[in-house]
């Protein structure tokens, strides 16, 4: 498989090169040259296939030429070693829980997949690769965990001081080895701006091979299609029109689901549920795409004003607005509405949602008011303990900590404080 740049001014590359580069030289996102539907017998028999096999057959075309069949199989065994349970709320509503991985948020699958690819690709490389990433919370932990101990890879994570939860901060500052945390006196936008500047700084890129581990990287983005395929495996027998509601920030997760749809998976509608950062819902209403500055919300992993992956979604729908609108609905919710949803679902169903999942729930319920005979799945993208304070205050209960978290909270954090770009640059150029 070849990948081309959506910037339109860079050469086509292999999967391996796309992963190592992160972004194309023209600053465009990489996109697969072709997405060919899987054979009908795959969809006819999906309920009889092992999870590993489902993922393997869907993904092989995307890595062909860069990973052998055996390498892909070995990577998938390591990546898919925890469950993705579906919980029924009622006959029209199911929750797809994606938080059973090591850092309790859905980013574990993509981060581990990318880390394992880098492990394979760096085997014969002399040059060390630096993975540079800014996080508003969840990316940092998943990347730290996924890349820990991967030879030939140094990871540098920037996070905004005082703006991530205690659990999130420990997950990225306590591992040591090849994982380095920089605590930035500033906001997430400041972290992100510094990372972008570093990628454009030839004094750095002349000396260090830099790559990104955000969902712009194809190895982080595409494996997220597995969630949808595995959910479909379980839900197919119900024989109802399927709707996925995805709490969305950078729109990587939902875009991967749309790739699964392109591969032939029957989906009636995708719903992109957002918090107050409503660039996409506004676009679907007005047909004007106007990026905004991000605003802070209680679902902080979705505080994105200019979603990086939206250009990939547009490409999937051939840049045709009407085609896009036929497949995608998008709704935005305030923090108050989100908290009320957490309360409602807890009292009605005795289920505890995190703020991101709650936004997904609200989007699904809105769509289903007009489409009652659908089977709606909303993605629960993080464990509620990751947002302990908000959830406990909203529900006035205390949530038991899952195993491993108590130990994590006792570990000593190690990070380096930086104030500005010059300090990041000096750090990256140090030997
Ligand atoms: C990253 C994240 C999201 C948003 O995912 P995108 O792929 O960026 O749209 C939603 N929920 C949680 C908990 C996250 O960590």
Tab-separated table of C-alpha atoms and ligand atoms in Angstrom:
chain	number	residue	atom	x	y	z
A	1	UNK	CA	0.000	0.000	0.000
A	2	UNK	CA	1.181	3.479	-0.856
A	3	UNK	CA	0.231	6.575	1.089
A	4	UNK	CA	-0.091	10.009	-0.477
A	5	UNK	CA	-0.077	13.413	1.148
A	6	UNK	CA	-3.339	15.321	1.398
A	7	UNK	CA	-1.166	18.407	0.987
A	8	UNK	CA	-0.741	17.309	-2.615
A	9	UNK	CA	2.916	18.315	-2.893
A	10	UNK	CA	4.905	15.396	-1.524
A	11	UNK	CA	5.949	12.034	-2.942
A	12	UNK	CA	3.999	8.856	-2.215
A	13	UNK	CA	5.539	6.677	0.457
A	14	UNK	CA	5.235	3.207	1.972
A	15	UNK	CA	3.437	2.541	5.277
A	16	UNK	CA	6.837	2.405	6.965
A	17	UNK	CA	7.887	5.815	5.679
A	18	UNK	CA	4.494	7.316	6.526
A	19	UNK	CA	4.853	6.088	10.117
A	20	UNK	CA	8.408	7.317	10.503
A	21	UNK	CA	7.657	10.712	8.930
A	22	UNK	CA	4.398	11.272	10.839
A	23	UNK	CA	3.476	14.224	8.646
A	24	UNK	CA	4.432	14.467	4.959
A	25	UNK	CA	7.192	16.955	3.998
A	26	UNK	CA	4.527	19.326	2.616
A	27	UNK	CA	2.837	19.202	6.073
A	28	UNK	CA	-0.114	17.249	4.668
A	29	UNK	CA	-1.585	14.184	6.369
A	30	UNK	CA	-0.905	10.817	4.799
A	31	UNK	CA	-3.834	8.921	3.319
A	32	UNK	CA	-4.013	5.396	1.843
A	33	UNK	CA	-3.989	5.378	-1.929
A	34	UNK	CA	-6.852	2.875	-2.132
A	35	UNK	CA	-9.394	1.461	0.298
A	36	UNK	CA	-10.701	-1.735	-1.256
A	37	UNK	CA	-13.787	-3.387	0.243
A	38	UNK	CA	-13.051	-6.714	1.919
A	39	UNK	CA	-14.456	-9.840	0.236
A	40	UNK	CA	-18.090	-10.659	0.961
A	41	UNK	CA	-17.177	-13.882	2.798
A	42	UNK	CA	-15.334	-11.778	5.403
A	43	UNK	CA	-18.575	-9.977	6.261
A	44	UNK	CA	-20.717	-13.116	5.926
A	45	UNK	CA	-18.503	-15.035	8.378
A	46	UNK	CA	-17.208	-12.347	10.683
A	47	UNK	CA	-19.043	-13.801	13.692
A	48	UNK	CA	-17.070	-17.033	13.280
A	49	UNK	CA	-13.638	-15.407	13.070
A	50	UNK	CA	-11.261	-14.855	15.986
A	51	UNK	CA	-10.709	-11.197	16.910
A	52	UNK	CA	-7.071	-11.404	15.827
A	53	UNK	CA	-8.101	-12.773	12.456
A	54	UNK	CA	-10.687	-10.030	11.934
A	55	UNK	CA	-8.081	-7.370	12.600
A	56	UNK	CA	-5.392	-9.160	10.576
A	57	UNK	CA	-7.442	-9.541	7.408
A	58	UNK	CA	-8.712	-5.958	7.536
A	59	UNK	CA	-5.300	-4.460	8.179
A	60	UNK	CA	-2.979	-6.513	5.993
A	61	UNK	CA	-3.573	-4.419	2.834
A	62	UNK	CA	-2.648	-1.240	4.733
A	63	UNK	CA	0.817	-2.478	5.760
A	64	UNK	CA	1.701	-4.677	2.792
A	65	UNK	CA	5.260	-4.048	1.694
A	66	UNK	CA	6.286	-2.713	5.111
A	67	UNK	CA	5.381	-5.511	7.549
A	68	UNK	CA	5.370	-9.242	6.829
A	69	UNK	CA	2.274	-11.312	7.624
A	70	UNK	CA	4.110	-12.746	10.634
A	71	UNK	CA	5.179	-9.331	11.900
A	72	UNK	CA	1.618	-8.009	11.649
A	73	UNK	CA	0.282	-11.090	13.451
A	74	UNK	CA	2.818	-10.735	16.246
A	75	UNK	CA	2.008	-7.035	16.659
A	76	UNK	CA	-1.740	-7.700	16.806
A	77	UNK	CA	-1.273	-10.333	19.516
A	78	UNK	CA	0.513	-7.751	21.651
A	79	UNK	CA	-1.917	-4.925	20.873
A	80	UNK	CA	-5.258	-6.725	21.242
A	81	UNK	CA	-4.699	-8.409	24.591
A	82	UNK	CA	-7.553	-6.777	26.494
A	83	UNK	CA	-11.331	-6.908	25.964
A	84	UNK	CA	-13.669	-4.371	24.299
A	85	UNK	CA	-16.958	-5.252	26.005
A	86	UNK	CA	-20.378	-4.223	24.728
A	87	UNK	CA	-22.866	-3.415	27.474
A	88	UNK	CA	-26.587	-3.191	26.681
A	89	UNK	CA	-28.458	-0.282	28.237
A	90	UNK	CA	-31.727	-1.196	26.516
A	91	UNK	CA	-32.755	-2.890	23.286
A	92	UNK	CA	-31.743	0.125	21.173
A	93	UNK	CA	-28.620	1.222	23.012
A	94	UNK	CA	-25.257	-0.404	23.655
A	95	UNK	CA	-22.059	0.964	25.167
A	96	UNK	CA	-18.762	-0.025	23.594
A	97	UNK	CA	-16.240	0.157	26.436
A	98	UNK	CA	-12.812	1.039	25.105
A	99	UNK	CA	-11.080	1.719	28.412
A	100	UNK	CA	-9.817	-1.689	29.483
A	101	UNK	CA	-6.264	-1.103	28.258
A	102	UNK	CA	-3.268	-0.235	30.463
A	103	UNK	CA	-3.931	3.532	30.617
A	104	UNK	CA	-7.739	3.299	30.821
A	105	UNK	CA	-8.521	5.204	27.617
A	106	UNK	CA	-9.071	4.112	24.045
A	107	UNK	CA	-5.787	5.531	22.792
A	108	UNK	CA	-3.933	2.431	24.027
A	109	UNK	CA	-4.662	0.431	20.866
A	110	UNK	CA	-3.304	3.042	18.466
A	111	UNK	CA	-0.348	3.957	20.670
A	112	UNK	CA	0.694	0.336	21.175
A	113	UNK	CA	0.257	-0.466	17.509
A	114	UNK	CA	2.444	2.444	16.494
A	115	UNK	CA	5.054	1.645	19.145
A	116	UNK	CA	5.312	-1.958	17.974
A	117	UNK	CA	5.654	-0.844	14.350
A	118	UNK	CA	8.445	1.533	15.334
A	119	UNK	CA	10.122	-1.335	17.173
A	120	UNK	CA	10.147	-3.360	13.941
A	121	UNK	CA	11.173	-0.450	11.721
A	122	UNK	CA	13.995	0.762	13.970
A	123	UNK	CA	15.622	-2.677	14.154
A	124	UNK	CA	18.015	-2.028	11.281
A	125	UNK	CA	18.175	1.725	11.675
A	126	UNK	CA	21.290	3.303	13.104
A	127	UNK	CA	19.551	6.579	13.768
A	128	UNK	CA	17.507	7.038	16.929
A	129	UNK	CA	13.974	8.347	16.369
A	130	UNK	CA	12.500	10.928	18.728
A	131	UNK	CA	8.750	10.734	19.185
A	132	UNK	CA	7.634	14.234	20.140
A	133	UNK	CA	4.098	14.650	21.360
A	134	UNK	CA	1.917	17.230	23.098
A	135	UNK	CA	-0.895	15.978	25.286
A	136	UNK	CA	-3.984	17.425	26.908
A	137	UNK	CA	-4.087	14.287	29.056
A	138	UNK	CA	-4.763	10.880	27.549
A	139	UNK	CA	-2.357	10.742	24.622
A	140	UNK	CA	0.660	11.174	26.886
A	141	UNK	CA	-0.084	8.185	29.083
A	142	UNK	CA	-0.953	5.884	26.190
A	143	UNK	CA	2.169	6.856	24.256
A	144	UNK	CA	4.399	6.536	27.339
A	145	UNK	CA	3.017	3.100	28.110
A	146	UNK	CA	3.115	1.887	24.507
A	147	UNK	CA	6.656	3.056	23.752
A	148	UNK	CA	8.290	2.121	27.061
A	149	UNK	CA	11.450	0.146	26.329
A	150	UNK	CA	11.094	0.223	22.522
A	151	UNK	CA	14.711	0.191	21.292
A	152	UNK	CA	15.917	3.048	19.109
A	153	UNK	CA	13.065	5.331	20.165
A	154	UNK	CA	13.211	8.261	22.572
A	155	UNK	CA	9.855	9.719	23.623
A	156	UNK	CA	9.423	13.337	24.687
A	157	UNK	CA	5.983	14.333	25.994
A	158	UNK	CA	4.904	17.927	26.626
A	159	UNK	CA	1.995	18.517	28.965
A	160	UNK	CA	0.450	21.666	30.453
A	161	UNK	CA	1.348	22.076	34.105
A	162	UNK	CA	-1.659	21.808	36.442
A	163	UNK	CA	-4.117	21.064	33.614
A	164	UNK	CA	-4.091	17.272	33.509
A	165	UNK	CA	-5.586	15.002	36.147
A	166	UNK	CA	-3.373	13.405	38.808
A	167	UNK	CA	-3.770	9.958	37.243
A	168	UNK	CA	-2.974	11.289	33.785
A	169	UNK	CA	0.146	13.044	35.059
A	170	UNK	CA	1.467	9.959	36.885
A	171	UNK	CA	0.910	7.819	33.807
A	172	UNK	CA	3.361	9.888	31.822
A	173	UNK	CA	5.907	10.946	34.458
A	174	UNK	CA	6.643	7.766	36.382
A	175	UNK	CA	7.956	5.284	33.826
A	176	UNK	CA	11.527	6.518	33.249
A	177	UNK	CA	13.813	4.714	30.741
A	178	UNK	CA	13.198	6.127	27.239
A	179	UNK	CA	10.164	8.196	28.303
A	180	UNK	CA	10.781	11.867	29.113
A	181	UNK	CA	8.130	14.276	30.368
A	182	UNK	CA	8.329	18.047	29.986
A	183	UNK	CA	5.985	20.022	32.203
A	184	UNK	CA	5.148	23.239	30.392
A	185	UNK	CA	4.186	26.445	32.146
A	186	UNK	CA	1.298	27.132	29.787
A	187	UNK	CA	-1.780	25.627	28.150
A	188	UNK	CA	-2.234	22.633	25.861
A	189	UNK	CA	-2.329	25.017	22.899
A	190	UNK	CA	1.136	26.282	23.971
A	191	UNK	CA	2.448	22.693	24.104
A	192	UNK	CA	1.000	21.959	20.691
A	193	UNK	CA	2.453	25.149	19.200
A	194	UNK	CA	5.931	24.287	20.506
A	195	UNK	CA	5.750	20.797	19.034
A	196	UNK	CA	4.682	22.153	15.657
A	197	UNK	CA	7.504	24.684	15.739
A	198	UNK	CA	10.054	21.975	16.500
A	199	UNK	CA	8.926	19.940	13.469
A	200	UNK	CA	9.633	22.982	11.262
A	201	UNK	CA	12.947	23.869	12.902
A	202	UNK	CA	15.733	22.701	10.571
A	203	UNK	CA	18.379	23.068	13.279
A	204	UNK	CA	16.525	20.330	15.150
A	205	UNK	CA	15.428	18.176	12.209
A	206	UNK	CA	18.986	18.336	10.821
A	207	UNK	CA	20.228	16.628	13.963
A	208	UNK	CA	17.269	14.540	15.169
A	209	UNK	CA	14.800	12.319	13.366
A	210	UNK	CA	11.480	13.542	14.766
A	211	UNK	CA	8.078	11.919	14.428
A	212	UNK	CA	4.672	12.470	15.949
A	213	UNK	CA	2.487	10.035	17.871
A	214	UNK	CA	-0.773	11.960	17.543
A	215	UNK	CA	-3.586	10.551	15.442
A	216	UNK	CA	-2.131	12.312	12.412
A	217	UNK	CA	0.257	9.326	12.366
A	218	UNK	CA	-1.289	6.548	10.274
A	219	UNK	CA	-0.122	3.852	12.716
A	220	UNK	CA	-2.029	5.574	15.526
A	221	UNK	CA	-5.071	6.437	13.473
A	222	UNK	CA	-5.959	3.403	11.347
A	223	UNK	CA	-5.863	0.565	13.948
A	224	UNK	CA	-8.808	2.256	15.659
A	225	UNK	CA	-10.972	0.634	12.986
A	226	UNK	CA	-10.696	-2.587	15.023
A	227	UNK	CA	-13.203	-1.317	17.593
A	228	UNK	CA	-15.914	-1.004	14.994
A	229	UNK	CA	-15.173	-4.345	13.354
A	230	UNK	CA	-15.226	-6.172	16.697
A	231	UNK	CA	-18.459	-4.442	17.722
A	232	UNK	CA	-20.027	-5.416	14.410
A	233	UNK	CA	-18.993	-9.027	14.983
A	234	UNK	CA	-21.133	-9.085	18.146
A	235	UNK	CA	-24.053	-6.982	16.893
A	236	UNK	CA	-24.549	-8.408	13.408
A	237	UNK	CA	-26.991	-11.097	14.538
A	238	UNK	CA	-29.430	-8.479	15.821
A	239	UNK	CA	-30.037	-7.438	12.263
A	240	UNK	CA	-30.851	-3.789	12.984
A	241	UNK	CA	-29.541	-0.630	11.290
A	242	UNK	CA	-26.367	0.252	13.181
A	243	UNK	CA	-25.466	3.739	14.356
A	244	UNK	CA	-22.150	4.685	16.008
A	245	UNK	CA	-21.887	7.776	18.177
A	246	UNK	CA	-18.276	8.763	18.756
A	247	UNK	CA	-17.141	11.411	21.241
A	248	UNK	CA	-14.821	13.391	18.989
A	249	UNK	CA	-11.972	15.866	19.368
A	250	UNK	CA	-9.362	15.421	16.667
A	251	UNK	CA	-11.762	13.120	14.752
A	252	UNK	CA	-9.234	10.291	14.370
A	253	UNK	CA	-11.352	7.631	16.033
A	254	UNK	CA	-14.539	8.340	14.064
A	255	UNK	CA	-12.560	8.612	10.830
A	256	UNK	CA	-11.126	5.112	11.432
A	257	UNK	CA	-14.703	3.865	11.870
A	258	UNK	CA	-15.572	5.394	8.534
A	259	UNK	CA	-12.691	3.485	6.964
A	260	UNK	CA	-14.240	0.261	8.329
A	261	UNK	CA	-17.485	1.352	6.639
A	262	UNK	CA	-15.578	1.877	3.383
A	263	UNK	CA	-14.228	-1.655	3.752
A	264	UNK	CA	-17.836	-2.836	3.517
A	265	UNK	CA	-19.160	-2.780	7.074
A	266	UNK	CA	-22.860	-1.842	7.097
A	267	UNK	CA	-23.412	1.328	9.149
A	268	UNK	CA	-26.526	3.468	8.847
A	269	UNK	CA	-25.043	6.624	10.335
A	270	UNK	CA	-22.043	8.006	12.202
A	271	UNK	CA	-22.552	10.640	14.850
A	272	UNK	CA	-19.691	12.909	15.866
A	273	UNK	CA	-20.577	14.128	19.346
A	274	UNK	CA	-18.563	17.098	20.561
A	275	UNK	CA	-18.356	19.299	23.632
A	276	UNK	CA	-18.537	23.103	23.247
A	277	UNK	CA	-15.771	22.906	20.662
A	278	UNK	CA	-18.314	22.804	17.865
A	279	UNK	CA	-16.389	23.472	14.654
A	280	UNK	CA	-17.744	20.368	12.908
A	281	UNK	CA	-21.404	20.576	14.026
A	282	UNK	CA	-21.386	24.182	12.811
A	283	UNK	CA	-19.832	23.141	9.510
A	284	UNK	CA	-22.558	20.557	8.886
A	285	UNK	CA	-25.166	23.241	9.470
A	286	UNK	CA	-23.636	26.125	7.545
A	287	UNK	CA	-21.233	24.412	5.129
A	288	UNK	CA	-18.559	26.813	6.354
A	289	UNK	CA	-15.528	25.267	8.033
A	290	UNK	CA	-14.184	27.802	10.492
A	291	UNK	CA	-11.509	26.605	12.914
A	292	UNK	CA	-11.729	28.177	16.348
A	293	UNK	CA	-9.516	28.531	19.383
A	294	UNK	CA	-10.211	25.623	21.707
A	295	UNK	CA	-12.201	26.192	24.898
A	296	UNK	CA	-11.702	24.181	28.108
A	297	UNK	CA	-14.392	21.698	29.098
A	298	UNK	CA	-14.830	18.777	31.485
A	299	UNK	CA	-14.222	16.406	28.546
A	300	UNK	CA	-10.723	17.819	28.042
A	301	UNK	CA	-9.457	15.173	25.609
A	302	UNK	CA	-11.869	16.658	23.063
A	303	UNK	CA	-10.932	20.313	23.524
A	304	UNK	CA	-9.938	20.803	19.914
A	305	UNK	CA	-10.950	23.794	17.796
A	306	UNK	CA	-9.468	22.652	14.484
A	307	UNK	CA	-9.672	18.840	14.256
A	308	UNK	CA	-6.616	17.512	12.397
A	309	UNK	CA	-8.351	14.479	10.937
A	310	UNK	CA	-11.321	16.260	9.445
A	311	UNK	CA	-9.475	16.625	6.146
A	312	UNK	CA	-9.270	12.813	6.028
A	313	UNK	CA	-13.030	12.537	6.541
A	314	UNK	CA	-13.635	14.997	3.718
A	315	UNK	CA	-11.393	12.896	1.503
A	316	UNK	CA	-13.330	9.712	2.334
A	317	UNK	CA	-16.449	11.472	1.059
A	318	UNK	CA	-14.685	12.826	-2.031
A	319	UNK	CA	-14.987	16.375	-0.652
A	320	UNK	CA	-18.700	16.249	-1.424
A	321	UNK	CA	-20.689	17.984	1.287
A	322	UNK	CA	-23.958	16.183	0.585
A	323	UNK	CA	-22.344	12.728	0.626
A	324	UNK	CA	-20.761	13.589	3.964
A	325	UNK	CA	-24.037	14.854	5.416
A	326	UNK	CA	-25.808	11.640	4.371
A	327	UNK	CA	-23.426	9.591	6.537
A	328	UNK	CA	-22.428	11.939	9.346
A	329	UNK	CA	-24.478	13.848	11.904
A	330	UNK	CA	-22.775	16.019	14.477
A	331	UNK	CA	-24.036	17.626	17.680
A	332	UNK	CA	-22.414	19.708	20.392
A	333	UNK	CA	-23.082	19.697	24.170
A	334	UNK	CA	-22.249	21.963	27.083
A	335	UNK	CA	-20.688	20.823	30.337
A	336	UNK	CA	-24.037	21.217	32.103
A	337	UNK	CA	-25.783	18.956	29.599
A	338	UNK	CA	-22.920	16.472	29.950
A	339	UNK	CA	-23.226	16.368	33.746
A	340	UNK	CA	-26.989	15.954	33.518
A	341	UNK	CA	-26.487	12.989	31.178
A	342	UNK	CA	-24.060	11.392	33.646
A	343	UNK	CA	-26.735	11.751	36.347
A	344	UNK	CA	-29.559	10.495	34.121
A	345	UNK	CA	-27.782	7.325	33.010
A	346	UNK	CA	-26.605	6.611	36.516
A	347	UNK	CA	-30.080	6.865	37.995
A	348	UNK	CA	-31.884	5.085	35.128
A	349	UNK	CA	-29.404	2.310	34.406
A	350	UNK	CA	-26.964	2.337	37.319
A	351	UNK	CA	-24.089	2.893	34.881
A	352	UNK	CA	-21.277	5.399	35.466
A	353	UNK	CA	-20.210	7.290	32.343
A	354	UNK	CA	-17.141	9.483	32.051
A	355	UNK	CA	-17.687	12.977	30.560
A	356	UNK	CA	-16.518	11.916	27.063
A	357	UNK	CA	-18.809	8.895	26.910
A	358	UNK	CA	-21.633	11.103	28.181
A	359	UNK	CA	-21.224	13.430	25.193
A	360	UNK	CA	-21.423	10.351	22.944
A	361	UNK	CA	-24.590	9.221	24.725
A	362	UNK	CA	-26.248	12.608	24.210
A	363	UNK	CA	-25.441	12.623	20.488
A	364	UNK	CA	-26.875	9.151	20.065
A	365	UNK	CA	-30.109	9.941	21.912
A	366	UNK	CA	-30.670	13.052	19.806
A	367	UNK	CA	-30.308	11.098	16.567
A	368	UNK	CA	-32.489	8.262	17.789
A	369	UNK	CA	-35.377	10.590	18.561
A	370	UNK	CA	-35.897	10.791	14.790
A	371	UNK	CA	-34.638	7.253	14.039
A	372	UNK	CA	-36.131	5.060	16.776
A	373	UNK	CA	-35.692	1.685	15.093
A	374	UNK	CA	-31.912	1.723	15.101
A	375	UNK	CA	-29.309	-0.044	17.198
A	376	UNK	CA	-27.166	2.725	18.625
A	377	UNK	CA	-23.681	2.182	19.978
A	378	UNK	CA	-21.893	4.946	21.819
A	379	UNK	CA	-18.186	4.679	22.529
A	380	UNK	CA	-17.093	4.988	26.148
A	381	UNK	CA	-13.587	6.252	25.477
A	382	UNK	CA	-12.235	6.568	29.027
A	383	UNK	CA	-12.732	4.960	32.415
A	384	UNK	CA	-14.629	7.324	34.749
A	385	UNK	CA	-11.775	7.272	37.308
A	386	UNK	CA	-9.623	9.163	34.838
A	387	UNK	CA	-11.997	12.068	35.440
A	388	UNK	CA	-12.566	11.224	39.065
A	389	UNK	CA	-13.241	14.672	40.449
A	390	UNK	CA	-15.918	15.663	37.911
A	391	UNK	CA	-17.694	12.316	38.070
A	392	UNK	CA	-17.639	12.113	41.861
A	393	UNK	CA	-18.874	15.676	42.245
A	394	UNK	CA	-21.629	15.132	39.690
A	395	UNK	CA	-22.896	11.878	41.166
A	396	UNK	CA	-21.989	12.591	44.812
A	397	UNK	CA	-20.502	9.131	45.185
A	398	UNK	CA	-16.983	7.786	45.406
A	399	UNK	CA	-15.767	5.480	42.663
A	400	UNK	CA	-13.575	2.524	43.594
A	401	UNK	CA	-10.135	2.658	41.958
A	402	UNK	CA	-9.393	-0.160	39.515
A	403	UNK	CA	-6.398	-2.369	40.275
A	404	UNK	CA	-3.066	-0.774	39.519
A	405	UNK	CA	-4.244	2.798	39.987
A	406	UNK	CA	-3.585	2.950	43.726
A	407	UNK	CA	-0.001	1.806	43.123
A	408	UNK	CA	0.353	4.336	40.322
A	409	UNK	CA	-0.669	7.170	42.628
A	410	UNK	CA	2.175	6.279	44.989
A	411	UNK	CA	4.881	6.445	42.319
A	412	UNK	CA	7.271	9.328	42.179
A	413	UNK	CA	6.825	11.704	39.280
A	414	UNK	CA	9.859	12.859	37.303
A	415	UNK	CA	9.518	15.729	34.859
A	416	UNK	CA	11.475	18.722	33.665
A	417	UNK	CA	9.827	22.117	33.740
A	418	UNK	CA	10.126	24.332	30.697
A	419	UNK	CA	8.818	27.824	30.050
A	420	UNK	CA	9.295	28.464	26.359
A	421	UNK	CA	10.367	27.139	22.992
A	422	UNK	CA	14.068	27.906	23.444
A	423	UNK	CA	14.131	25.541	26.415
A	424	UNK	CA	12.443	22.786	24.412
A	425	UNK	CA	14.946	23.281	21.605
A	426	UNK	CA	17.928	23.148	23.935
A	427	UNK	CA	16.533	19.979	25.476
A	428	UNK	CA	16.036	18.237	22.134
A	429	UNK	CA	19.553	19.126	20.984
A	430	UNK	CA	21.245	17.936	24.199
A	431	UNK	CA	23.246	14.742	23.913
B	1	LIG	C1	-8.600	11.389	22.580
B	1	LIG	C2	-9.904	11.189	23.206
B	1	LIG	C3	-11.119	11.460	22.530
B	1	LIG	C4	-11.153	12.077	21.151
B	1	LIG	O1	-10.709	11.204	20.150
B	1	LIG	P1	-10.367	11.766	18.691
B	1	LIG	O2	-9.856	10.589	17.940
B	1	LIG	O3	-9.301	12.803	18.912
B	1	LIG	O4	-11.603	12.360	18.126
B	1	LIG	C5	-12.310	11.163	23.161
B	1	LIG	N1	-12.339	10.661	24.406
B	1	LIG	C6	-11.206	10.407	25.105
B	1	LIG	C7	-11.321	9.880	26.479
B	1	LIG	C8	-9.958	10.646	24.529
B	1	LIG	O5	-8.842	10.389	25.230
